Tab-separated table of C-alpha atoms (C1' of nucleotides) in Angstrom:
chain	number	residue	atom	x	y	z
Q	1	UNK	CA	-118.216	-53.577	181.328
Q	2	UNK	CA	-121.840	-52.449	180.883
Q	3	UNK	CA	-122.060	-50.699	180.771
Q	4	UNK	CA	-120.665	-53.050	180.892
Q	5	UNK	CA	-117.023	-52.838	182.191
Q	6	UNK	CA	-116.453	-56.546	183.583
Q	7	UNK	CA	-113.824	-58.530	183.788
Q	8	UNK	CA	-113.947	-62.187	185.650
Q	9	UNK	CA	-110.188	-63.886	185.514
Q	10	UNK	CA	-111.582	-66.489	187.618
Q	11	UNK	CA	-110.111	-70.136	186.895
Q	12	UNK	CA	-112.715	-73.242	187.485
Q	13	UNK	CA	-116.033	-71.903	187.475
Q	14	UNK	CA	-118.938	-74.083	188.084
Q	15	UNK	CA	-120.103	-73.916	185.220
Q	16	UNK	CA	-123.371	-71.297	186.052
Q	17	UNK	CA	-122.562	-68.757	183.003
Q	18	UNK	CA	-121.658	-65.490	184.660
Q	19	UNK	CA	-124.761	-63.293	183.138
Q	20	UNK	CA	-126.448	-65.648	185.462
Q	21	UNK	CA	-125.234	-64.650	188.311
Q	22	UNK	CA	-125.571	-60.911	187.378
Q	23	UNK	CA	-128.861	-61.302	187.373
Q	24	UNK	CA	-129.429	-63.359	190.505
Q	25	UNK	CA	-129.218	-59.866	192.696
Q	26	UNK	CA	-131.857	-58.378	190.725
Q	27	UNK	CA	-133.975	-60.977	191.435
Q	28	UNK	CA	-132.947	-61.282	195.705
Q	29	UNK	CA	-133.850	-56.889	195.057
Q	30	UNK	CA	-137.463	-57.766	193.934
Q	31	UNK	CA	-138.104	-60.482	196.597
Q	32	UNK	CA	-136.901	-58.316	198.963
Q	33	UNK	CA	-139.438	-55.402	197.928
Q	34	UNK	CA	-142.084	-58.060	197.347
Q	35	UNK	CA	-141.842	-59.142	200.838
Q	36	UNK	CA	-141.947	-56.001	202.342
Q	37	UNK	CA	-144.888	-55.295	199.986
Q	38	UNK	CA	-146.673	-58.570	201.947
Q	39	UNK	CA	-146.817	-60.469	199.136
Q	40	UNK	CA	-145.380	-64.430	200.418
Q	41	UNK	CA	-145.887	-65.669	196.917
Q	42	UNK	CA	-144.547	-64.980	193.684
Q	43	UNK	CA	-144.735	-66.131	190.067
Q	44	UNK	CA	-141.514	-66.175	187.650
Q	45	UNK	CA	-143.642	-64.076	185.212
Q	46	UNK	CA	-144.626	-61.900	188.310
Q	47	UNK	CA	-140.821	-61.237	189.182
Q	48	UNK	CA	-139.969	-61.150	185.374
Q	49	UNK	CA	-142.382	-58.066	184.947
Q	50	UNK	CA	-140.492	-56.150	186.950
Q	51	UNK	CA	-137.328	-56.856	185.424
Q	52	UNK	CA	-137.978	-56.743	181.844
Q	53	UNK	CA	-136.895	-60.391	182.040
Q	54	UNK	CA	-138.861	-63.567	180.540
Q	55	UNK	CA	-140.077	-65.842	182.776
Q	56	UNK	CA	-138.711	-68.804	181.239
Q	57	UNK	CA	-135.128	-66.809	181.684
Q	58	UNK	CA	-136.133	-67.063	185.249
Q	59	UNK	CA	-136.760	-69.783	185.800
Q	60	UNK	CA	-134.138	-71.324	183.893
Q	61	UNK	CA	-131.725	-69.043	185.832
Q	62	UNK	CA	-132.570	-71.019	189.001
Q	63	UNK	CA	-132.963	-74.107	187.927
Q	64	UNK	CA	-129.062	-73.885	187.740
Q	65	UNK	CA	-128.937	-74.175	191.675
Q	66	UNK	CA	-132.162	-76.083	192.361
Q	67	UNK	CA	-136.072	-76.385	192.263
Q	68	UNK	CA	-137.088	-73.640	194.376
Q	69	UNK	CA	-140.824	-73.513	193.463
Q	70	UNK	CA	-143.912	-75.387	193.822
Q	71	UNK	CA	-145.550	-76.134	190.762
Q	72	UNK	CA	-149.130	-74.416	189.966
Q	73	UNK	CA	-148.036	-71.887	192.639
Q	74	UNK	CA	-144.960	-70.061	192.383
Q	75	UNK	CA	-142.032	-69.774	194.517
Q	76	UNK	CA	-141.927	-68.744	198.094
Q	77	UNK	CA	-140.735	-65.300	198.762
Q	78	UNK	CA	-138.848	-65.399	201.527
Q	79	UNK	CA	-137.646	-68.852	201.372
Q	80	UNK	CA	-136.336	-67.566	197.726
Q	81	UNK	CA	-135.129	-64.984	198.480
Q	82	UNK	CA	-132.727	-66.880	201.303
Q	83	UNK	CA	-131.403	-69.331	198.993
Q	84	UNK	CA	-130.547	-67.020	196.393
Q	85	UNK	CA	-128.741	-64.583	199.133
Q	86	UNK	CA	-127.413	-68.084	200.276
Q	87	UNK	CA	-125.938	-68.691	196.837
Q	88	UNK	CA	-124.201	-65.238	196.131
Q	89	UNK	CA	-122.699	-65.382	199.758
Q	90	UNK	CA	-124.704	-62.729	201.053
Q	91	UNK	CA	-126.049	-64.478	203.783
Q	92	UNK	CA	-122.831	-62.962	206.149
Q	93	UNK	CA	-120.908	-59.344	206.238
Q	94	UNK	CA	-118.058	-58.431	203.746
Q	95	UNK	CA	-115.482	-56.461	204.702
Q	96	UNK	CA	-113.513	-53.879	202.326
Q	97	UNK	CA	-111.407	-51.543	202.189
Q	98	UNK	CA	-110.901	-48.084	200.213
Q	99	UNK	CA	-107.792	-46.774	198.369
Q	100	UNK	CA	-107.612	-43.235	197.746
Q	101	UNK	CA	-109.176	-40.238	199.811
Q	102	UNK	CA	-109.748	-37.843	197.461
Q	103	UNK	CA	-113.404	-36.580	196.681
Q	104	UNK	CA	-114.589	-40.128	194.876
Q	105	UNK	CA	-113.200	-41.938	197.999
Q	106	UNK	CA	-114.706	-39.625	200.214
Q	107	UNK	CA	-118.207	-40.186	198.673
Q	108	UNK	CA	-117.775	-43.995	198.869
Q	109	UNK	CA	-117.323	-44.175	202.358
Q	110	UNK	CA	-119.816	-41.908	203.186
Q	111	UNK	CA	-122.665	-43.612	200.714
Q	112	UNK	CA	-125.192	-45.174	202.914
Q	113	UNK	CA	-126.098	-47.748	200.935
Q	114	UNK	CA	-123.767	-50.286	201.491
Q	115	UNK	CA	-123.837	-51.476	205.101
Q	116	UNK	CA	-127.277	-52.325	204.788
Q	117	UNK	CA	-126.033	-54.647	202.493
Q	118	UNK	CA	-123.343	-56.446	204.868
Q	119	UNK	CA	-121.012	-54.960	203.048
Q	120	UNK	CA	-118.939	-52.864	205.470
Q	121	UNK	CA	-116.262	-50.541	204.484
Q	122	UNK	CA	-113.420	-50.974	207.203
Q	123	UNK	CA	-110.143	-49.121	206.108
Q	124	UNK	CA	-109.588	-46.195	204.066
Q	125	UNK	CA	-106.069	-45.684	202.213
Q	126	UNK	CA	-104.152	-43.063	200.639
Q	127	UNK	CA	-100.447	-42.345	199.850
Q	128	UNK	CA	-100.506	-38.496	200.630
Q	129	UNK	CA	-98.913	-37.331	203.511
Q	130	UNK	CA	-101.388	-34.713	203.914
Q	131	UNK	CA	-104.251	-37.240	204.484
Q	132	UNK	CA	-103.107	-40.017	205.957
Q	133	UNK	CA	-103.679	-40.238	210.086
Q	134	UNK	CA	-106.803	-37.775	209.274
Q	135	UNK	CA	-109.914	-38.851	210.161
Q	136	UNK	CA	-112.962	-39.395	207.886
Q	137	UNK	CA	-116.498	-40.798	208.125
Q	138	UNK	CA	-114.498	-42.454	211.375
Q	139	UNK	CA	-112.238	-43.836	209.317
Q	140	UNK	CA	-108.335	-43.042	209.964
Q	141	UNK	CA	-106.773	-43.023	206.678
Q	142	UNK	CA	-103.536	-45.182	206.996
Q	143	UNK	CA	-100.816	-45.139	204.269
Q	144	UNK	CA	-101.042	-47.242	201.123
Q	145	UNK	CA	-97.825	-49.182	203.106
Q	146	UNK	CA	-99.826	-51.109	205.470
Q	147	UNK	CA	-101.948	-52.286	202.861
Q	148	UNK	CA	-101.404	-56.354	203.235
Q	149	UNK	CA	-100.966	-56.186	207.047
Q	150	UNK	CA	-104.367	-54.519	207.386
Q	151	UNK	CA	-106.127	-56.383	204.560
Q	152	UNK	CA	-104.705	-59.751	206.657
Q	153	UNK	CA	-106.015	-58.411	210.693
Q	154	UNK	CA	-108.770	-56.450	209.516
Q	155	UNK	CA	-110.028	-59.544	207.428
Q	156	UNK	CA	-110.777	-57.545	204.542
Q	157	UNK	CA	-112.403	-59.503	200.857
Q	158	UNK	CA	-112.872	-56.460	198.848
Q	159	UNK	CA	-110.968	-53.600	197.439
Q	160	UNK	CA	-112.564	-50.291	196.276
Q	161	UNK	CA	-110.423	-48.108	194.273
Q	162	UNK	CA	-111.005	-44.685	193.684
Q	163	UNK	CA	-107.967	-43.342	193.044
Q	164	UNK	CA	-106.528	-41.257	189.682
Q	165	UNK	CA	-106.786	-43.026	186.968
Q	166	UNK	CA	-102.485	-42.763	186.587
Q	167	UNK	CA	-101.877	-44.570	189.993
Q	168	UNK	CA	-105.269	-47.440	189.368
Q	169	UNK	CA	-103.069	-50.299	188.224
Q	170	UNK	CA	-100.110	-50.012	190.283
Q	171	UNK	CA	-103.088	-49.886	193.317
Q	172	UNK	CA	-105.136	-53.005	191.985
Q	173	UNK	CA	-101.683	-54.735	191.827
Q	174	UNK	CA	-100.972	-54.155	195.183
Q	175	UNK	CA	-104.961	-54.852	196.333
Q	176	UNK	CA	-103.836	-58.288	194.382
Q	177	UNK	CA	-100.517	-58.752	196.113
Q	178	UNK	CA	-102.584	-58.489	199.280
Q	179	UNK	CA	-104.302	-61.297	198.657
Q	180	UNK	CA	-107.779	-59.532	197.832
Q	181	UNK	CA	-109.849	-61.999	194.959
Q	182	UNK	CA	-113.018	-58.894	194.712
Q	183	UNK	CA	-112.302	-55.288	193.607
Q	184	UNK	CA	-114.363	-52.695	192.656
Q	185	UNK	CA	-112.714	-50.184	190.217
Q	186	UNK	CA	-113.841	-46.764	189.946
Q	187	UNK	CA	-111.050	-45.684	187.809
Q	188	UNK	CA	-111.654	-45.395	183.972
Q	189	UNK	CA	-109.858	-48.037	182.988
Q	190	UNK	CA	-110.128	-51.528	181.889
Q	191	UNK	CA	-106.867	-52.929	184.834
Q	192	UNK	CA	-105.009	-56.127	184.461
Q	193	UNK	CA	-105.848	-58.846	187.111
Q	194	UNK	CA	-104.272	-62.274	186.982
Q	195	UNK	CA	-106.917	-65.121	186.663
Q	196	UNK	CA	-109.500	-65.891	189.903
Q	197	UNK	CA	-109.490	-62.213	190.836
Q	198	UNK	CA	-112.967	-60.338	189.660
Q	199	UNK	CA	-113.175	-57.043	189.036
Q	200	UNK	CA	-116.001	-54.510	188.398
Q	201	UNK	CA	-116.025	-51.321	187.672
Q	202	UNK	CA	-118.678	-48.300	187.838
Q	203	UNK	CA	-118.006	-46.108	185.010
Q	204	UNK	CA	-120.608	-43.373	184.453
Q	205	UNK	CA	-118.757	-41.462	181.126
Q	206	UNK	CA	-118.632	-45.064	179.538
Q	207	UNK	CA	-122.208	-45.732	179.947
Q	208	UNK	CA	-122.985	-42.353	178.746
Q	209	UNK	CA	-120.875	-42.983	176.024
Q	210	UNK	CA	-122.750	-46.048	174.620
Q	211	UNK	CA	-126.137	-44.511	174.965
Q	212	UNK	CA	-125.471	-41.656	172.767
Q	213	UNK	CA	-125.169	-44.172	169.426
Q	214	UNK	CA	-128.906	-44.455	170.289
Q	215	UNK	CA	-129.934	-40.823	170.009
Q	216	UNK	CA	-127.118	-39.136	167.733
E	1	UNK	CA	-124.311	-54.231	184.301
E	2	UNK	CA	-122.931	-55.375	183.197
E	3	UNK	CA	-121.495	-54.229	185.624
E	4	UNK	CA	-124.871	-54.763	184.144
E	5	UNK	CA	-128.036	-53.444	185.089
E	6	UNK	CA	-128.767	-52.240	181.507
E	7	UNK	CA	-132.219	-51.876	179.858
E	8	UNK	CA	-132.222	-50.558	176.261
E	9	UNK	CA	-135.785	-50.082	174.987
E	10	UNK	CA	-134.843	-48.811	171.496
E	11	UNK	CA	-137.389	-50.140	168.585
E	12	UNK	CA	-135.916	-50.333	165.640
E	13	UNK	CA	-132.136	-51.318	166.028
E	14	UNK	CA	-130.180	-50.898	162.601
E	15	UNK	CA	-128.498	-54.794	163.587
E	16	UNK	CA	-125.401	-53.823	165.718
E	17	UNK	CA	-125.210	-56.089	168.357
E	18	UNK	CA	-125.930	-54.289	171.671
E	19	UNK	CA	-123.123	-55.263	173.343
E	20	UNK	CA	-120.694	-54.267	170.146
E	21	UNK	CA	-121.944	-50.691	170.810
E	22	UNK	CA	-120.639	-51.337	174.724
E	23	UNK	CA	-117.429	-51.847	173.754
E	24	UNK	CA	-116.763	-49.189	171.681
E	25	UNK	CA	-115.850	-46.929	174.331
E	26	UNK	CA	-113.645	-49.152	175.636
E	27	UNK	CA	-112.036	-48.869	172.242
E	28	UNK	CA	-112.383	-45.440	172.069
E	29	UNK	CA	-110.540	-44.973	175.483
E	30	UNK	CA	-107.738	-46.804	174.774
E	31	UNK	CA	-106.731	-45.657	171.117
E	32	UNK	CA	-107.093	-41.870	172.833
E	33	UNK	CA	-104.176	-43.381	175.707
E	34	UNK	CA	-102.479	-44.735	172.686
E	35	UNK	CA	-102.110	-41.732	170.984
E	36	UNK	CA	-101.035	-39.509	173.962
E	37	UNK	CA	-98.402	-42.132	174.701
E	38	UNK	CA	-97.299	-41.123	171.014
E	39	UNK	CA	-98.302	-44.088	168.705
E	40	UNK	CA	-99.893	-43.655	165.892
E	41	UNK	CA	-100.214	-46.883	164.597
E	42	UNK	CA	-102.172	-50.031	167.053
E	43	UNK	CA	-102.649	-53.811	165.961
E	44	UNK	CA	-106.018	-55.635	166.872
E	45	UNK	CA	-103.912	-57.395	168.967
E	46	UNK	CA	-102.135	-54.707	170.586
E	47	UNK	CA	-105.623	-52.907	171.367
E	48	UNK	CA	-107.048	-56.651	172.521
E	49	UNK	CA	-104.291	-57.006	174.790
E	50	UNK	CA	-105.400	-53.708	176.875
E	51	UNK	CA	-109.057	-54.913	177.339
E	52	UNK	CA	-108.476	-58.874	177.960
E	53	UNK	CA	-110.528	-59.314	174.055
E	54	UNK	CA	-109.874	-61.420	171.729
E	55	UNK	CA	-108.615	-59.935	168.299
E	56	UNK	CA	-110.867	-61.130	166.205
E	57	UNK	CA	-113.589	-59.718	168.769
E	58	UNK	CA	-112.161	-56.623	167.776
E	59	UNK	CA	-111.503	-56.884	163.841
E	60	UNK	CA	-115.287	-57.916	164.083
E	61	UNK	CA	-116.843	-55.137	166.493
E	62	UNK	CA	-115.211	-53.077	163.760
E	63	UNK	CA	-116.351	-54.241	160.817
E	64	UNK	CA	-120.347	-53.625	161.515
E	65	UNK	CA	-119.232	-49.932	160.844
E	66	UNK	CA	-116.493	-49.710	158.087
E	67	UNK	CA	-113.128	-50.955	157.128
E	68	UNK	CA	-110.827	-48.819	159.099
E	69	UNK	CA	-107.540	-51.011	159.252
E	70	UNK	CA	-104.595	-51.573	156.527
E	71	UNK	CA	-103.763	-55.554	156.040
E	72	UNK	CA	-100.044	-56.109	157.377
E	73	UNK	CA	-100.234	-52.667	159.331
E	74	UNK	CA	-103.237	-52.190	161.452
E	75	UNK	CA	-105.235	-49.483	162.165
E	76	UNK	CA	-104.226	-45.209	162.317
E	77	UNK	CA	-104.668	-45.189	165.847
E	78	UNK	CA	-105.678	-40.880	165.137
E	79	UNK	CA	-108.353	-41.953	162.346
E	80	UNK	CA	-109.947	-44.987	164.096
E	81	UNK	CA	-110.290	-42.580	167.479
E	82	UNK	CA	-112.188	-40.214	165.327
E	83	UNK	CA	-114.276	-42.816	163.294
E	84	UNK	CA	-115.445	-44.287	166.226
E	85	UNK	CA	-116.254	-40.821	168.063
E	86	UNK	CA	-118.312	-40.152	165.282
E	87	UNK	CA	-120.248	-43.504	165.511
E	88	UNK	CA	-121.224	-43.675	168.667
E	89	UNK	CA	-122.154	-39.532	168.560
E	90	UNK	CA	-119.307	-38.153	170.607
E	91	UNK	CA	-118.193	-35.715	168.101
E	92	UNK	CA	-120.238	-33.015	169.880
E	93	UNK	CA	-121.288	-31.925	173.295
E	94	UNK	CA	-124.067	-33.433	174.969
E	95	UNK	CA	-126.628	-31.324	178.113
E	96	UNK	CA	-127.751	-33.082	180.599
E	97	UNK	CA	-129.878	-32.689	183.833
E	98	UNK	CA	-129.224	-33.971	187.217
E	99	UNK	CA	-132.219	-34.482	189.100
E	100	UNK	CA	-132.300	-35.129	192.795
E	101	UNK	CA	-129.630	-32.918	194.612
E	102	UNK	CA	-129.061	-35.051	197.847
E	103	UNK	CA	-125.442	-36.211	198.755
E	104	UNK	CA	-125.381	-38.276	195.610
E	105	UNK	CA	-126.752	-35.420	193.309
E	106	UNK	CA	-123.763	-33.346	194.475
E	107	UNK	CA	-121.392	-35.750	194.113
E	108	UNK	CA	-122.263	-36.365	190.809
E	109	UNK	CA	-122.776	-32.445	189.388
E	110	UNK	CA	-119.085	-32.067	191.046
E	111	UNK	CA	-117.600	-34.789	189.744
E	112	UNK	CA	-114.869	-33.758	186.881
E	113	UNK	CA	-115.282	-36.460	184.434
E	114	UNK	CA	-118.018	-35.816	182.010
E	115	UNK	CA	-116.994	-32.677	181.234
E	116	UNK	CA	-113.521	-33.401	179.404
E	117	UNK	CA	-115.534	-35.892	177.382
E	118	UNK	CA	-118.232	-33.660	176.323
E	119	UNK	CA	-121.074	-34.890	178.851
E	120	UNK	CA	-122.217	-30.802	180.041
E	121	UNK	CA	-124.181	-31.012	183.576
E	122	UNK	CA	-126.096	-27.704	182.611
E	123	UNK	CA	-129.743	-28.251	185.446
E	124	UNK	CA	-129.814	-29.693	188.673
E	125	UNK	CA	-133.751	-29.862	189.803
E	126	UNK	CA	-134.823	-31.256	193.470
E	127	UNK	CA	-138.218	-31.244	194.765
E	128	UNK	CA	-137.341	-30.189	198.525
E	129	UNK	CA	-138.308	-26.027	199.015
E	130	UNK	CA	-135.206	-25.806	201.023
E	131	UNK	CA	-132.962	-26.640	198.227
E	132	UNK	CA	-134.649	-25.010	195.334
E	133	UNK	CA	-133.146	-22.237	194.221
E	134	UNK	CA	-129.829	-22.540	196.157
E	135	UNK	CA	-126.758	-22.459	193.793
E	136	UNK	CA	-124.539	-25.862	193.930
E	137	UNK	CA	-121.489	-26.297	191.804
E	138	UNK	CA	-122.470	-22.786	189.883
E	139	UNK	CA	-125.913	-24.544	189.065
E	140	UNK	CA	-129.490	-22.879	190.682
E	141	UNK	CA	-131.720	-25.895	191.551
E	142	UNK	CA	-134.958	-25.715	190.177
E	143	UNK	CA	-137.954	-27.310	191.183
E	144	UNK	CA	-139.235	-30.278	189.231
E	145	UNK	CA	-142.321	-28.797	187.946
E	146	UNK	CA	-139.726	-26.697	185.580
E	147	UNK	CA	-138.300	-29.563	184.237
E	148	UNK	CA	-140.131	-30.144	180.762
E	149	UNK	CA	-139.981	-26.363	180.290
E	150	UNK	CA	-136.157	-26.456	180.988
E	151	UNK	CA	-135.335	-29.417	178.965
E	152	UNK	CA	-136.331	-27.689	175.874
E	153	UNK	CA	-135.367	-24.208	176.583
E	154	UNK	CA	-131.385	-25.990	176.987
E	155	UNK	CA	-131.478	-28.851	174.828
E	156	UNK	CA	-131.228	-31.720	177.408
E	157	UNK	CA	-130.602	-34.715	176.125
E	158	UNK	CA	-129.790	-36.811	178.907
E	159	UNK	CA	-131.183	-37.217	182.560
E	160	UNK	CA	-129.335	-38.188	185.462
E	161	UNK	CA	-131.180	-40.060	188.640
E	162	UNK	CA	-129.955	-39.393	191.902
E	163	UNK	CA	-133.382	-38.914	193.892
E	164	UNK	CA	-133.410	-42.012	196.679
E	165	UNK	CA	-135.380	-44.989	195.356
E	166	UNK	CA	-139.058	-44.664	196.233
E	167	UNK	CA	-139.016	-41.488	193.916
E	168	UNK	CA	-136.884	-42.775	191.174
E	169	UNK	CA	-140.168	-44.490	188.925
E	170	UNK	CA	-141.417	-41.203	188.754
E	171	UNK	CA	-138.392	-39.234	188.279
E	172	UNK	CA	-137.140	-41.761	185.261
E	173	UNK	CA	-141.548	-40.972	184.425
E	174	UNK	CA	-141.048	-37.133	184.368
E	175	UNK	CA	-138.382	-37.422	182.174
E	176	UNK	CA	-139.687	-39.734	179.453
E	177	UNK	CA	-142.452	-37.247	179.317
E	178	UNK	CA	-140.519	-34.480	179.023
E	179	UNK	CA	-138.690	-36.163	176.062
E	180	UNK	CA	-135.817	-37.634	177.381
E	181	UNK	CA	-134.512	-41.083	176.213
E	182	UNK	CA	-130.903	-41.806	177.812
E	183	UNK	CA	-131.273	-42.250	181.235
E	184	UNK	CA	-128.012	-42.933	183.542
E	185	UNK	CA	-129.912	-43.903	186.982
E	186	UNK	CA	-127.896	-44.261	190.020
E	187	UNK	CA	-131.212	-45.224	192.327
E	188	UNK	CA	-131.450	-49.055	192.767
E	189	UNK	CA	-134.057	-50.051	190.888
E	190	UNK	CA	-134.631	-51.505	187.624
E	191	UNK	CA	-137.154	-48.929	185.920
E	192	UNK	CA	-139.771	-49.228	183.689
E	193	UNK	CA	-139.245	-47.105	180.496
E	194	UNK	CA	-140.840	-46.982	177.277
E	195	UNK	CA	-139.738	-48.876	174.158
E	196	UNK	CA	-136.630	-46.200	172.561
E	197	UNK	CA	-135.827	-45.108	176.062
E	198	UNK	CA	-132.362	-46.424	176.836
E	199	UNK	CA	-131.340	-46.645	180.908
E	200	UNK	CA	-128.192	-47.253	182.163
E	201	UNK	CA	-127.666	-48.230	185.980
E	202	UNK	CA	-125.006	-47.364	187.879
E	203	UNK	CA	-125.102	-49.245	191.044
E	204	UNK	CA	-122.346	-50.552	193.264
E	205	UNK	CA	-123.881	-52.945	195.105
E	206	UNK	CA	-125.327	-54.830	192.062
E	207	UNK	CA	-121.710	-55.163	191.160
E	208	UNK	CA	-120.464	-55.952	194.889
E	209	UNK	CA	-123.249	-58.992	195.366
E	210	UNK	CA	-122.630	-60.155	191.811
E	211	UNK	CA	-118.841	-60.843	193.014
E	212	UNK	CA	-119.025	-62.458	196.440
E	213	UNK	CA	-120.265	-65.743	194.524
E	214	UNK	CA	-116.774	-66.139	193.308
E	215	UNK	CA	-114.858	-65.687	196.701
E	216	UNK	CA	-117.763	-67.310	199.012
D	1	DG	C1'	-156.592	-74.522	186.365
D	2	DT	C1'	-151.892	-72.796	187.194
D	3	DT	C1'	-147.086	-72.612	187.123
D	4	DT	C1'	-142.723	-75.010	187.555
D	5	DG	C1'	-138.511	-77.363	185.589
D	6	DT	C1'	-136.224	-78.666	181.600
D	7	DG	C1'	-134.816	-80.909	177.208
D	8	DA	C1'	-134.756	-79.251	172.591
D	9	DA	C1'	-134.779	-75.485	169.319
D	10	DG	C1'	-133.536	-71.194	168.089
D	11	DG	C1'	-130.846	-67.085	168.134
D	12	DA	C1'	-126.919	-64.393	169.253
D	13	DT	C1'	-122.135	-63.785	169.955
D	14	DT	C1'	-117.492	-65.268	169.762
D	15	DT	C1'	-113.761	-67.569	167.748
D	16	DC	C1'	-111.543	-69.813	163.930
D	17	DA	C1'	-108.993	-69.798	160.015
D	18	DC	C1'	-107.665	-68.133	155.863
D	19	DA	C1'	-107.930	-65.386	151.451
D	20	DG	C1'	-106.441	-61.057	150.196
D	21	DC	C1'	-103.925	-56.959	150.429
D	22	DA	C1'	-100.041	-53.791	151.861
C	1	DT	C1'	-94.079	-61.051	155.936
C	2	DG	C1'	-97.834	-59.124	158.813
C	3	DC	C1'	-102.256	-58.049	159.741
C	4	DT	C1'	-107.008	-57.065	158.254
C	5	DG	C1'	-111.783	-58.427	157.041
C	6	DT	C1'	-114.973	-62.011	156.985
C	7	DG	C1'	-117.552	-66.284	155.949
C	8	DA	C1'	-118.074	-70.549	158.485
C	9	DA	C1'	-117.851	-73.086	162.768
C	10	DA	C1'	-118.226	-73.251	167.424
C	11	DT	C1'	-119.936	-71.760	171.618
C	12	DC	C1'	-122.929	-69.514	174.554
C	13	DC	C1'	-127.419	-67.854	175.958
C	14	DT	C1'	-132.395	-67.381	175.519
C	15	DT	C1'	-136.830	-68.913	174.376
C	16	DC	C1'	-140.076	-72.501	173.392
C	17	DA	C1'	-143.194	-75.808	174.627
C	18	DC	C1'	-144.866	-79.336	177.334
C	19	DA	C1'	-144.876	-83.124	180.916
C	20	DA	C1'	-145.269	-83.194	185.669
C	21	DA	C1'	-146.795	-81.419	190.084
C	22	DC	C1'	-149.756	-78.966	192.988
DNA sequence: GTTTGTGAAGGATTTCACAGCA
DNA sequence: TGCTGTGAAATCCTTCACAAAC
């Protein structure tokens, strides 16, 4: 987990090495800036500027999926851009869920940022009597109990978990036992997922933690 | 990003392997859970088994910075904590800045984690007149233009980016010049720093389009 | 002239496997 | 016996360099 803080239990992969397809939404980012910018065209070395990335990395990157470019001429933005969201299944809306209500949980569902996206946050969950039936960002908080029925009518993919660090496994277990294959793990802590479930986590203190060595 | 979105721009690199110095506090996490469980003694395999790595991953990691392990025993689960503290610089307290005091800017200055692990939030600066000078989570905001002057007069060694994205460039900018050189940015975008100017990105979304590849 | 796509080369990281020590 | 530390091997990933396409 860079910060890294990764784990990917998934069985039969392709066979696309998963640092490339970390990279591919940096890339659909840029296109999508580029395009707005007004720019139809762009250039591996172009898009590798402003990534820090080599062109060649680029371009070998896609080639894993397809040709995509035109020779002597670059690659088309938006037609690029497409295929790649096409590739990482972001060509639809994701739905997901949130376990735990306390102030982390809170400032999940309320972060604006992720709609835009497609991916929409559609159930919040907490155990605490005190909290559950409340209502936040429109969201009423259900109990932790109706976990798998709701992840099954509400058709939700991806768990968020932002709960204490003491309850985070025995909640990805249960995200798991609902069927749920994605999870985003705010908890500090490396969980235990049986193989084809993914799960990242966002983990501020443990990228702070690795950048010190560079300036102690 | 690594959860990946990393950019380290450090020159010259004794020769530890980047992503060695990632997992460290992984390591450094679980011997600390080890030892408040009330061991005192962990295998490579018993600390491997926590983080889904290989032993060997582990006996190696180590041995870039010392031999720290007894053959047919393992490692003091107490001494290896502190001799990897001291590595990667967490044997001390480190100030750092918070700059952009929106909704994620107050999340973060609230949030209760750095704190315990020596990570001191001691400036929050915004631009906006309105929110200068108010007083959020016992900081005063301050105004940008203070922010080479304050970094100096309190020994900030790390900047945190919460302004919204078509400020962040110059934010990450303003604190390069002002000295800094760890940067955790939460703004999506991948920024352009300096060579010795390590950035860490903490972005959700990144993470979230990264996994819907596996579950499209 | 420019830039892609891609085998081949190079470099980096992980795993193996075992000698050596407690 | 049990487990570390580590060269060597294996694997994985990046970069090179150039033929082909526009």
């Amino acid at each position: 987990m860079a910060t890294s803080n990764i784990s990917d239990n998934s069985s039969s992969e392709s066979d696309v090495p998963e640092v490339v397809i970390q990279r591919l939404p940096l890339y659909v980012r840029v296109l999508s800036h580029f395009s707005s910018a007004g720019n139809d065209v762009i250039s591996s070395e172009q898009l590798g500027n402003r990534l820090q990335v080599t062109p060649a990395q680029i371009r070998k990157d896609l080639s894993y999926f397809g040709r995509f470019g035109k020779q002597g001429r670059g690659y088309d933005v938006a037609m690029l851009e497409g295929q790649l969201r096409s590739i990482l299944g972001l060509d639809r809306t994701w739905n997901a869920a949130v376990v735990g209500m306390g102030r982390l949980g809170r400032a999940v569902v309320s972060y604006p940022g992720f709609a835009p996206e497609g991916f929409k946050i559609v159930a919040a969950f907490d155990t605490s009597a005190a909290i559950v039936d409340q209502t936040i960002s429109k969201l009423t908080v259900r109990s932790i109990s109706r976990l798998t029925e709701t992840v099954k009518s509400l058709d939700i993919k991806i768990g968020i978990v932002t709960v204490p660090i003491d309850h985070a496994q025995e909640v990805i277990d249960a995200l798991v036992n609902a069927g749920i294959k994605s999870i985003l793990n705010y908890a500090p802590l490396s969980p235990q997922v049986p193989e084809g479930v993914t799960v990242r986590g966002i983990d501020p203190v443990l990228s702070l933690q690795s950048m010190t060595y560079y300036i102690r």
